[in-house]
Coordinates of C-alpha atoms and ligand atoms in Angstrom, one line a residue:
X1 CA 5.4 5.9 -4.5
X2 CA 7.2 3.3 -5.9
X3 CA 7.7 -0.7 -6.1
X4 CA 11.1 -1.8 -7.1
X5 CA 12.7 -5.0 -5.4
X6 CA 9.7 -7.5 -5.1
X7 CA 10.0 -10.5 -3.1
X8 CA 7.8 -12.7 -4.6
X9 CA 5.9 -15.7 -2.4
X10 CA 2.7 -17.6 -3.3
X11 CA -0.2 -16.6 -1.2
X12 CA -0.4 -19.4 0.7
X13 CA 3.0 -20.1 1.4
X14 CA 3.0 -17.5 3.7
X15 CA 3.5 -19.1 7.2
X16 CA 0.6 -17.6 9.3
X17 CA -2.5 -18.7 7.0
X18 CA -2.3 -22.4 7.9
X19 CA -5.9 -22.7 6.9
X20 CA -8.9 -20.5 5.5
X21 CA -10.8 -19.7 8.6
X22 CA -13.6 -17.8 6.8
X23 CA -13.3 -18.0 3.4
X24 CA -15.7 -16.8 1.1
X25 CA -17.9 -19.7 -0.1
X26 CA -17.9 -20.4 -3.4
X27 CA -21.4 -19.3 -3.9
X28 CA -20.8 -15.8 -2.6
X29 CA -17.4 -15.2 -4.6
X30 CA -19.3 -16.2 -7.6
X31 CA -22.2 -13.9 -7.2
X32 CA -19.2 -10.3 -6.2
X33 CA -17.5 -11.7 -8.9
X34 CA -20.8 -11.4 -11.8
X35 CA -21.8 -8.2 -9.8
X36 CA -18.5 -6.7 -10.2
X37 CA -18.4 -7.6 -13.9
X38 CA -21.5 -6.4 -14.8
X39 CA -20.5 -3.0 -12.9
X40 CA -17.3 -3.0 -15.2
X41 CA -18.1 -0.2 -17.7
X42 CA -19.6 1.9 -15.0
X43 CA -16.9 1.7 -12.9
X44 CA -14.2 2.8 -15.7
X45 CA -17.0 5.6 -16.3
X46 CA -16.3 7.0 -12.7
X47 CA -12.7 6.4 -13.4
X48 CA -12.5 8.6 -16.2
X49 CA -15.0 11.2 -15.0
X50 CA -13.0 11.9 -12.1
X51 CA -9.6 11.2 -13.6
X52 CA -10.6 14.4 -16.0
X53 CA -11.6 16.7 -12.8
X54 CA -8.7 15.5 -10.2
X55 CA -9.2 18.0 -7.1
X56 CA -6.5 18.7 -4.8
X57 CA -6.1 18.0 -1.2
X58 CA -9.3 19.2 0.8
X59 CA -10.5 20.4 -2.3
X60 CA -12.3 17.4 -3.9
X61 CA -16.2 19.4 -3.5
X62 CA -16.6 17.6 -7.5
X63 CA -15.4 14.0 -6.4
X64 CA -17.0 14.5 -3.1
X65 CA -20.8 15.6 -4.2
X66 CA -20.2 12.4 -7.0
X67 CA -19.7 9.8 -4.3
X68 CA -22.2 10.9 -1.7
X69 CA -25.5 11.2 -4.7
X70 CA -24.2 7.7 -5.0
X71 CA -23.8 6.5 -1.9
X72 CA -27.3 8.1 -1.6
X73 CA -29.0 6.4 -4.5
X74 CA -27.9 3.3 -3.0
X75 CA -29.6 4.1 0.2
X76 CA -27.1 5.0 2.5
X77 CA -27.0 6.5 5.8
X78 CA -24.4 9.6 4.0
X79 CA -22.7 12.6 5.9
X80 CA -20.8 14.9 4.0
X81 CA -18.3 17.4 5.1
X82 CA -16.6 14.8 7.0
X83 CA -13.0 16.2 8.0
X84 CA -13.0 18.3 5.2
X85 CA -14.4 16.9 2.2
X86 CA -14.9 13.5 3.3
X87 CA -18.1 11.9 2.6
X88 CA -18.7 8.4 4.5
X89 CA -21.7 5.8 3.4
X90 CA -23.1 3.5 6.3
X91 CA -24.6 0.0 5.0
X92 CA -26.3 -1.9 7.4
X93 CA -26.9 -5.7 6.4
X94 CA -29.8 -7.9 7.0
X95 CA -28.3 -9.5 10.0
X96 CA -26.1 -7.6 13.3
X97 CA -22.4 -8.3 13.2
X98 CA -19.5 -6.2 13.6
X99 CA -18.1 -3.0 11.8
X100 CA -16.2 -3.4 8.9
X101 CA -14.3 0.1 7.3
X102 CA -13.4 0.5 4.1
X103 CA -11.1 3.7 3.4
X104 CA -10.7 5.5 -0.2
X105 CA -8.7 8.8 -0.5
X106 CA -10.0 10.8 -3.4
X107 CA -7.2 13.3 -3.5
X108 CA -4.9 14.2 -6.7
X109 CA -1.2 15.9 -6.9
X110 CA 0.2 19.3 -8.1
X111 CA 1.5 17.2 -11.3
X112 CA 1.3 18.1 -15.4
X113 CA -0.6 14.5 -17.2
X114 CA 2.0 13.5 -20.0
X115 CA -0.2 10.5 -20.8
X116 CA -1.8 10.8 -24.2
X117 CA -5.2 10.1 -23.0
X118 CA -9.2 11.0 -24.6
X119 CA -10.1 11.9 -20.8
X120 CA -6.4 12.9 -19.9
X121 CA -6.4 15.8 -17.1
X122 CA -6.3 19.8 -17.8
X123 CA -7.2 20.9 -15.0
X124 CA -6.1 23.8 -12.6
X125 CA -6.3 23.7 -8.8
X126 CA -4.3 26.1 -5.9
X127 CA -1.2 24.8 -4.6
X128 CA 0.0 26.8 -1.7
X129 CA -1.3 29.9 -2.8
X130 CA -0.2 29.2 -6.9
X131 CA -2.0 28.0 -9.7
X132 CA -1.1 24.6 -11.0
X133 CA -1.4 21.9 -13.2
X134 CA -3.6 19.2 -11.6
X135 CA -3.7 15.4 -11.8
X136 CA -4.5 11.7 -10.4
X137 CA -0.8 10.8 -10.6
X138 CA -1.1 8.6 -7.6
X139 CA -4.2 6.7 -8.5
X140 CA -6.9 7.7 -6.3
X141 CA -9.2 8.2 -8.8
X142 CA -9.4 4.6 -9.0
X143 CA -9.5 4.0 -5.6
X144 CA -12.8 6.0 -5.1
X145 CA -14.2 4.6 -8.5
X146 CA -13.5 1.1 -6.4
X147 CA -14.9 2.1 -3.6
X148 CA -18.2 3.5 -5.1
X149 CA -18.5 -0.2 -7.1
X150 CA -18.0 -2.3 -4.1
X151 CA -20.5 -0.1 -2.1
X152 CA -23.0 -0.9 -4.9
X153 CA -21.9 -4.7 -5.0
X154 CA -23.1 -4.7 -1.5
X155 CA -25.8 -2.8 -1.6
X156 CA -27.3 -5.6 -3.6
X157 CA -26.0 -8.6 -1.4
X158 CA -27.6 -6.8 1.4
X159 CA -29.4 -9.4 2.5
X160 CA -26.0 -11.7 2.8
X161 CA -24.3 -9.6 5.4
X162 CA -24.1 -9.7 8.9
X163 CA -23.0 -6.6 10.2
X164 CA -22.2 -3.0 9.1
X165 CA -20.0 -1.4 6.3
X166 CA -18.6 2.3 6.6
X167 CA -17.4 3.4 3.3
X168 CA -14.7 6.0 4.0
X169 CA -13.6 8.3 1.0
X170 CA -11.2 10.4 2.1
X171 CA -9.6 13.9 1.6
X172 CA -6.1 15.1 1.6
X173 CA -4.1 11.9 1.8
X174 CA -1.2 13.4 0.1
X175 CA -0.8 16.0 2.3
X176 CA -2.1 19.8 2.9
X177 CA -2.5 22.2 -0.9
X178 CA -2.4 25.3 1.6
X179 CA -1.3 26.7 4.4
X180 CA -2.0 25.1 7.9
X181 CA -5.0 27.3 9.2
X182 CA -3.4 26.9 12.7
X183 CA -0.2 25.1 14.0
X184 CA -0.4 21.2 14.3
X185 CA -4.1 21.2 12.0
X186 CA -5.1 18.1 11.1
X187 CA -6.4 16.7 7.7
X188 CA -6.5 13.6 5.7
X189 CA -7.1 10.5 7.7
X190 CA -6.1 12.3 11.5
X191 CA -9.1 14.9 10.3
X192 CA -11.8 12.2 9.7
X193 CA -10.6 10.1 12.7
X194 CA -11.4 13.6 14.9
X195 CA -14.4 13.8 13.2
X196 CA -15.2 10.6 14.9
X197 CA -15.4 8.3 11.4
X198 CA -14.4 5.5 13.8
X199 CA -17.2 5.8 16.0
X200 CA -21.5 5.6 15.5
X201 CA -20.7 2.6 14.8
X202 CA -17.7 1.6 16.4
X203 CA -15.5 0.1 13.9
X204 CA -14.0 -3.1 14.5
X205 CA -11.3 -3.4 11.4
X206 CA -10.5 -1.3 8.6
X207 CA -8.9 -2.4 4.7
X208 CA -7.4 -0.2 2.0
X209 CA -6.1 -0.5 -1.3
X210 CA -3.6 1.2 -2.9
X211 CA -3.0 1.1 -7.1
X212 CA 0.5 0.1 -7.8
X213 CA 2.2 -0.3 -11.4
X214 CA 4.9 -2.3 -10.0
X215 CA 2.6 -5.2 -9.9
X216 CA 0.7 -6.7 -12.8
X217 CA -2.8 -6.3 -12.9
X218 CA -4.6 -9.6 -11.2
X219 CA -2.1 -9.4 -8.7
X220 CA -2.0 -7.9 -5.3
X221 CA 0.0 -7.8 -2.4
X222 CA 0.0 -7.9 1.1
X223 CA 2.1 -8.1 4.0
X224 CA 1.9 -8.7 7.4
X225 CA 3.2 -6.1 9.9
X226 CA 5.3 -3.1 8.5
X227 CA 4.1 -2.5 4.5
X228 CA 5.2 1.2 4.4
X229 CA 7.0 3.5 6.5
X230 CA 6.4 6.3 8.7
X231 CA 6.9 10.0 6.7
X232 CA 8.3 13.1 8.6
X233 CA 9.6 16.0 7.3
X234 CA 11.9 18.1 9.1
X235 CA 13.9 22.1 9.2
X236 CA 16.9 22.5 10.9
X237 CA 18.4 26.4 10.9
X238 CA 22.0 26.3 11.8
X239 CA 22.6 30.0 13.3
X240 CA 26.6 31.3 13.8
X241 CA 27.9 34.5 13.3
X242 CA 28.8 36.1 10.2
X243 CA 32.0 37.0 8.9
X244 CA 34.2 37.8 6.3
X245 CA 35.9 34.7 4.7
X246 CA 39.2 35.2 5.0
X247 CA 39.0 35.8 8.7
X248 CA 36.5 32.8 9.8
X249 CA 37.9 33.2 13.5
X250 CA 36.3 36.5 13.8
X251 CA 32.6 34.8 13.1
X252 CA 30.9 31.2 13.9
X253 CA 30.7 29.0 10.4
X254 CA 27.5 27.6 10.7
X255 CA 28.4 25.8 6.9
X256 CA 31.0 23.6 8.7
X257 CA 28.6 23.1 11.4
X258 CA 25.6 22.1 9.2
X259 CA 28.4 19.6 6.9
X260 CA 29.4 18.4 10.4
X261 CA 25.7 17.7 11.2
X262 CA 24.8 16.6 7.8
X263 CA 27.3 14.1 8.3
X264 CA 26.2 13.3 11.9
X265 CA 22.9 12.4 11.3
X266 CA 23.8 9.4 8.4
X267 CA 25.7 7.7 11.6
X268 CA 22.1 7.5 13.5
X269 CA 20.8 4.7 11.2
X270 CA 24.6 3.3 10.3
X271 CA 26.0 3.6 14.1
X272 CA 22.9 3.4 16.2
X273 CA 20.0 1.8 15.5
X274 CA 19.5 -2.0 15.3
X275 CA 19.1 -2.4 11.9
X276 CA 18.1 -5.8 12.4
X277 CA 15.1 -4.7 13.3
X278 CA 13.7 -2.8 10.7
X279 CA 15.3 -0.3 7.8
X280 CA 15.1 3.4 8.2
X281 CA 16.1 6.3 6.3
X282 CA 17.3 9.8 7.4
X283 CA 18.2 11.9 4.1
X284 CA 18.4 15.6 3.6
X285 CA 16.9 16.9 0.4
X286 CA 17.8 20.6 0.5
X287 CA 21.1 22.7 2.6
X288 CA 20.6 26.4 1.5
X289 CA 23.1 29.6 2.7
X290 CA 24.9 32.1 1.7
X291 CA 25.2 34.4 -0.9
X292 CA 29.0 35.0 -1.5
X293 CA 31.9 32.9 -1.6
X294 CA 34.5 35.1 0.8
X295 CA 31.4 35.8 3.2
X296 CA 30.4 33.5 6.3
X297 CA 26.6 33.4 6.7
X298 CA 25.0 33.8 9.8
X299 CA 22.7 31.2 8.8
X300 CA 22.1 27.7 7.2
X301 CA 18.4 26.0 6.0
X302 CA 18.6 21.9 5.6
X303 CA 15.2 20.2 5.0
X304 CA 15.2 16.3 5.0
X305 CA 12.7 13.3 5.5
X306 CA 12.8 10.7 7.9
X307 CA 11.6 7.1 7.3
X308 CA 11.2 4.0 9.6
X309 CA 8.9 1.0 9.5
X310 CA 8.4 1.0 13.2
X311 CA 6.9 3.6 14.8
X312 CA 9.6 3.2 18.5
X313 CA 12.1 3.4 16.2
X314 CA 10.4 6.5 14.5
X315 CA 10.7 8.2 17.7
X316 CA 14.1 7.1 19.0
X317 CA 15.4 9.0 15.5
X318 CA 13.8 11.9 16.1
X319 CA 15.3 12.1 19.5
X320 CA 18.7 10.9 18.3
X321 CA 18.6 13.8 15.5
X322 CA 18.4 16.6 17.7
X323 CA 21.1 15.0 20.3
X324 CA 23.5 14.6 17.4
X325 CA 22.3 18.4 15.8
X326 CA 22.3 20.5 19.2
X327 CA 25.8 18.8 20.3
X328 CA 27.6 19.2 17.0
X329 CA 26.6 23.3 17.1
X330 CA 27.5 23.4 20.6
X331 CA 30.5 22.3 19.8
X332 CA 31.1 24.3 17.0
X333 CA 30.1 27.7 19.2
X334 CA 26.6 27.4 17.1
X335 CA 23.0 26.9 17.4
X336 CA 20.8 24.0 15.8
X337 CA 17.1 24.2 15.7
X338 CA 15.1 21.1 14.4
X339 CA 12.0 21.4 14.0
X340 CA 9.5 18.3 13.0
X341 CA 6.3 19.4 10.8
X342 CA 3.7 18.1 12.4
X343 CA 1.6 15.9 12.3
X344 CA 4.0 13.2 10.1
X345 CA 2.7 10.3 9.2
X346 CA 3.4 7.2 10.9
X347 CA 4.3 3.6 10.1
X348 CA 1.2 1.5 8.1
X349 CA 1.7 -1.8 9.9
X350 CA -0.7 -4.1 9.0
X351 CA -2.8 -6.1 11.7
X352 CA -0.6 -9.3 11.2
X353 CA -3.9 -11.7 12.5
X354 CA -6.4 -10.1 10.5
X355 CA -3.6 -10.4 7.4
X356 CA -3.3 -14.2 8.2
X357 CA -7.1 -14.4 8.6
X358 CA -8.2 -12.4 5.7
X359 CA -4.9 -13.9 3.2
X360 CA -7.2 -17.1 2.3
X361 CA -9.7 -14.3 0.7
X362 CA -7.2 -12.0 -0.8
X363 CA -5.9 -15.4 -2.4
X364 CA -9.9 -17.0 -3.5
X365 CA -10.7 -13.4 -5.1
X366 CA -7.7 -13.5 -7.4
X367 CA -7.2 -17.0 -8.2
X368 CA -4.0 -17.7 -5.9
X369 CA -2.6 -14.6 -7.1
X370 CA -1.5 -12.7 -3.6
X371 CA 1.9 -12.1 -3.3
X372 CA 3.8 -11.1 -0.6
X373 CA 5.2 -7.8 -1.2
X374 CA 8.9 -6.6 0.1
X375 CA 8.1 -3.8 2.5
X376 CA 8.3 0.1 0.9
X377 CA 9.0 3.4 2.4
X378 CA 7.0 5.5 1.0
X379 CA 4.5 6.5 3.8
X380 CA 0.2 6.8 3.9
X381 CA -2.3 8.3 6.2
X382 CA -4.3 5.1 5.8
X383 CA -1.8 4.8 9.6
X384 CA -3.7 7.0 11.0
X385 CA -7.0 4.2 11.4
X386 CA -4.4 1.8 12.1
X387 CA -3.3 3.6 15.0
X388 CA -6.8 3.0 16.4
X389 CA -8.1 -0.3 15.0
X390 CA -6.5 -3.5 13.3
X391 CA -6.3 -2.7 9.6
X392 CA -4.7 -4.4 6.7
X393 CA -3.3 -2.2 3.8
X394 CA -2.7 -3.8 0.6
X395 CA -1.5 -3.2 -3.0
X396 CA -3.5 -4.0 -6.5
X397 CA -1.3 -3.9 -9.3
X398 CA -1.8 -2.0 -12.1
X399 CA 0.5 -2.4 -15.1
X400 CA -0.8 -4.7 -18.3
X401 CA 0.1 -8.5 -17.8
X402 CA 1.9 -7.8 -21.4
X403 CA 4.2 -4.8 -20.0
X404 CA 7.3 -4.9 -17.8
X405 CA 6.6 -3.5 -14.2
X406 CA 9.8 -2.3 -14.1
X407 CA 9.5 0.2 -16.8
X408 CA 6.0 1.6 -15.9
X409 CA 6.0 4.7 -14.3
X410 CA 6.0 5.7 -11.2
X411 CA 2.8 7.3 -9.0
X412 CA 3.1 10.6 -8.8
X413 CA 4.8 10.5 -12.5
X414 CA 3.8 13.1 -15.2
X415 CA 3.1 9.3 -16.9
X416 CA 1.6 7.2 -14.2
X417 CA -1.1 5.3 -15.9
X418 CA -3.2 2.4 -15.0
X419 CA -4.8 -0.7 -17.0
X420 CA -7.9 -0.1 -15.9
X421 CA -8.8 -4.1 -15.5
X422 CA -7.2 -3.6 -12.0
X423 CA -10.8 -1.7 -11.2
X424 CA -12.9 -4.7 -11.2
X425 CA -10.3 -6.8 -9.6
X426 CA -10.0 -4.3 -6.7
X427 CA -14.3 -4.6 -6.5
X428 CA -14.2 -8.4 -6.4
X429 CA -11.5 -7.8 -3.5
X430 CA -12.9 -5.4 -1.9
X431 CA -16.3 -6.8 -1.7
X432 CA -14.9 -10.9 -0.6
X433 CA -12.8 -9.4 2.1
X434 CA -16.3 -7.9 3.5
X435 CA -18.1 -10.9 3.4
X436 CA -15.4 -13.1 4.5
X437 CA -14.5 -10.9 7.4
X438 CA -18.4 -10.0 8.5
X439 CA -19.1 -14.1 8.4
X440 CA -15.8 -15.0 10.2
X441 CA -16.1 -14.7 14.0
Ligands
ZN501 ZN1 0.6 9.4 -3.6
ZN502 ZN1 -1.6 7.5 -3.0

């Protein structure tokens, strides 16, 4: 994933948060802000420990057994096994109140570590079937080590909290290492929803954090509504007939066809969509047939990705693609089949009251430094809860205050590398939003 344009707003510019309507008092801040100090060193520990075993999707047993002895230790109602790997930790405060979620995904990518690094990754995991270099290129090794600090945080301020907290660390965000088991299996976030993570207690609101380099560390960034875009991959086979070259009229060019459709599909978001709306994206990555230039092949592979920040719009694409693909071969004497690899991921539209309501905190825990960030289309599972119960997504930057965002790498980069200063600032987050949002009505 990556951050490039930013636009940049003070915190409480932003038009919905006329006032604070639960902000943390200033004794409580003060008191997640010591605890998460004091649990600095610790939480960089974890950091390191699991950045030097990164597990791959529905594979993390390591990062798993970790966070539930934990989550244990801090007496927690822990299951394990949840949708996979999962592991979720109930806290109950001292007082009834609602259900607050909060999601970490523990997952690392098929990706070689470039960064020079004592407790840089070496690791091997499976990746469809081959063996490959593992690593946290996307920073959910911090995410858990986050997690695990802010259960602790809480775990002491027990007695301050009215209501419940379901820490979620979650499997397989980035998407399955192996084969589906079945057509249409569910992991990651859709896996633990089935499990019923939402339920026993029902959850009223969920937050998540995502590591970002394109934002200085201190920082983070929210947005109200759309913050990252739906994710579907597609396959389309064009099928004609096969030929020799120099007589296509014998045969059916399913090449001209799939330019034709290539060229088809850039006029849905161009000719057809009302771009005023939201962005989208429809790009193909990969057009494959043939073997020889004087023969016509029978056949034509295109792979692509789809990406919109509304999830109607999301839908009205897909429909529009295989309009535009089934009438361009039909006119061409050919066949298009599309086919969408399901389940996608959908849109991660933030909850925009509970972003007005909770932006007061977000601002309090990092001294007036939420910024509102441009929306970005890469895509996360962390929908999936969303599609189920307000939630707010948000970004914690990640790159040294000294560096240039621009020039730090990318997640899922052989380089990606965090200042590790974003940890405790992600607990102190974390932990306010809780307290604020379990005090507010
Ligand atoms: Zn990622
Ligand atoms: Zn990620």
């Amino acid at each position: 994933m990556r951050i490039k344009p930013l636009l940049l707003i003070l915190a409480c510019s932003f038009p919905g948060a006329v006032t604070p309507v639960h902000a943390v008092e200033s004794g409580l801040l003060k008191e997640i802000q010591s605890r998460a100090a004091a649990m600095e060193a610790r939480t960089i520990a974890w950091r390191r420990d699991i950045h030097q075993h990164p597990e791959l999707s529905n594979q993390e047993h390591r990062t798993a057994a970790l966070v539930a002895e934990h989550l244990q230790k801090l007496g927690l109602d822990v299951r394990t096994g949840v949708g996979g790997t999962g592991v979720v930790g109930v806290l109950k405060g001292s007082k009834p109140g609602k259900v607050l979620a909060l999601r970490a995904d523990m997952d690392a990518l098929p990706v070689r570590e470039t960064v020079d690094l004592p407790f840089a990754s070496r690791a091997k995991g499976r990746h469809m079937g081959k063996e490959v270099d593992v690593m946290h290129a996307c920073g959910h090794d911090g995410h858990t080590a986050i997690l695990m600090a802010t259960a602790e945080v809480l775990a002491g301020m027990r007695d301050q909290l009215p209501g419940t907290v379901k820490f979620i660390f979650q499997p397989a965000e980035e998407g399955a290492s192996e084969a589906p088991k079945h057509e249409g299996e569910h992991i990651g976030a859709r896996a633990m929803v089935d499990a019923g993570v939402l339920e026993n207690p029902k959850v009223d609101a969920v937050f998540g954090l995502h590591l970002m380099p394109g934002f200085h560390v201190g920082t983070v960034a929210y947005r109200p509504g759309a913050i990252l875009a739906s994710g579907d991959t597609f396959e389309m086979t064009v099928t004609g007939k096969q030929t020799h070259g120099g007589f296509p009229w014998n045969g059916v060019d399913p090449i001209v066809t799939a330019s034709q459709i290539v060229l088809g599909m850039q006029t849905i978001v161009s000719r057809q969509l009302d771009l005023s709306k939201e962005p989208a994206v429809v790009s193909i990555g990969m057009i494959q047939g043939g073997n020889r230039e004087n023969i016509i092949p029978e056949k034509v592979e295109l792979r692509g990705t789809v990406r919109a920040f509304d999830n109607a719009m999301r839908a009205d694409i897909q429909k529009r693609m295989r309009t535009t693909a089934q009438a361009i071969a039909q006119a061409s004497g050919a066949k298009a089949e599309l086919r969408f690899q399901d389940p996608g991921y959908a849109a991660t539209i933030n909850d925009e009251r509970l972003t007005a309501r909770m932006l007061p905190t977000l601002a309090q825990a990092t001294q007036g430094r939420a910024v509102l960030a441009s929306k970005l289309s890469a895509s996360e599972d962390f929908s999936e809860y969303q599609s189920k119960v307000p939630g707010m997504f948000f970004f914690l930057g990640a790159t040294d205050p000294k560096k240039d965002t621009a020039s730090a790498a990318p997640n899922h980069s052989p380089s990606f590398a965090i200042d590790e200063a974003a940890l405790t600032v992600g607990v102190r987050t974390m932990a306010a939003l809780t307290l604020d949002y379990l005090n507010g009505d």
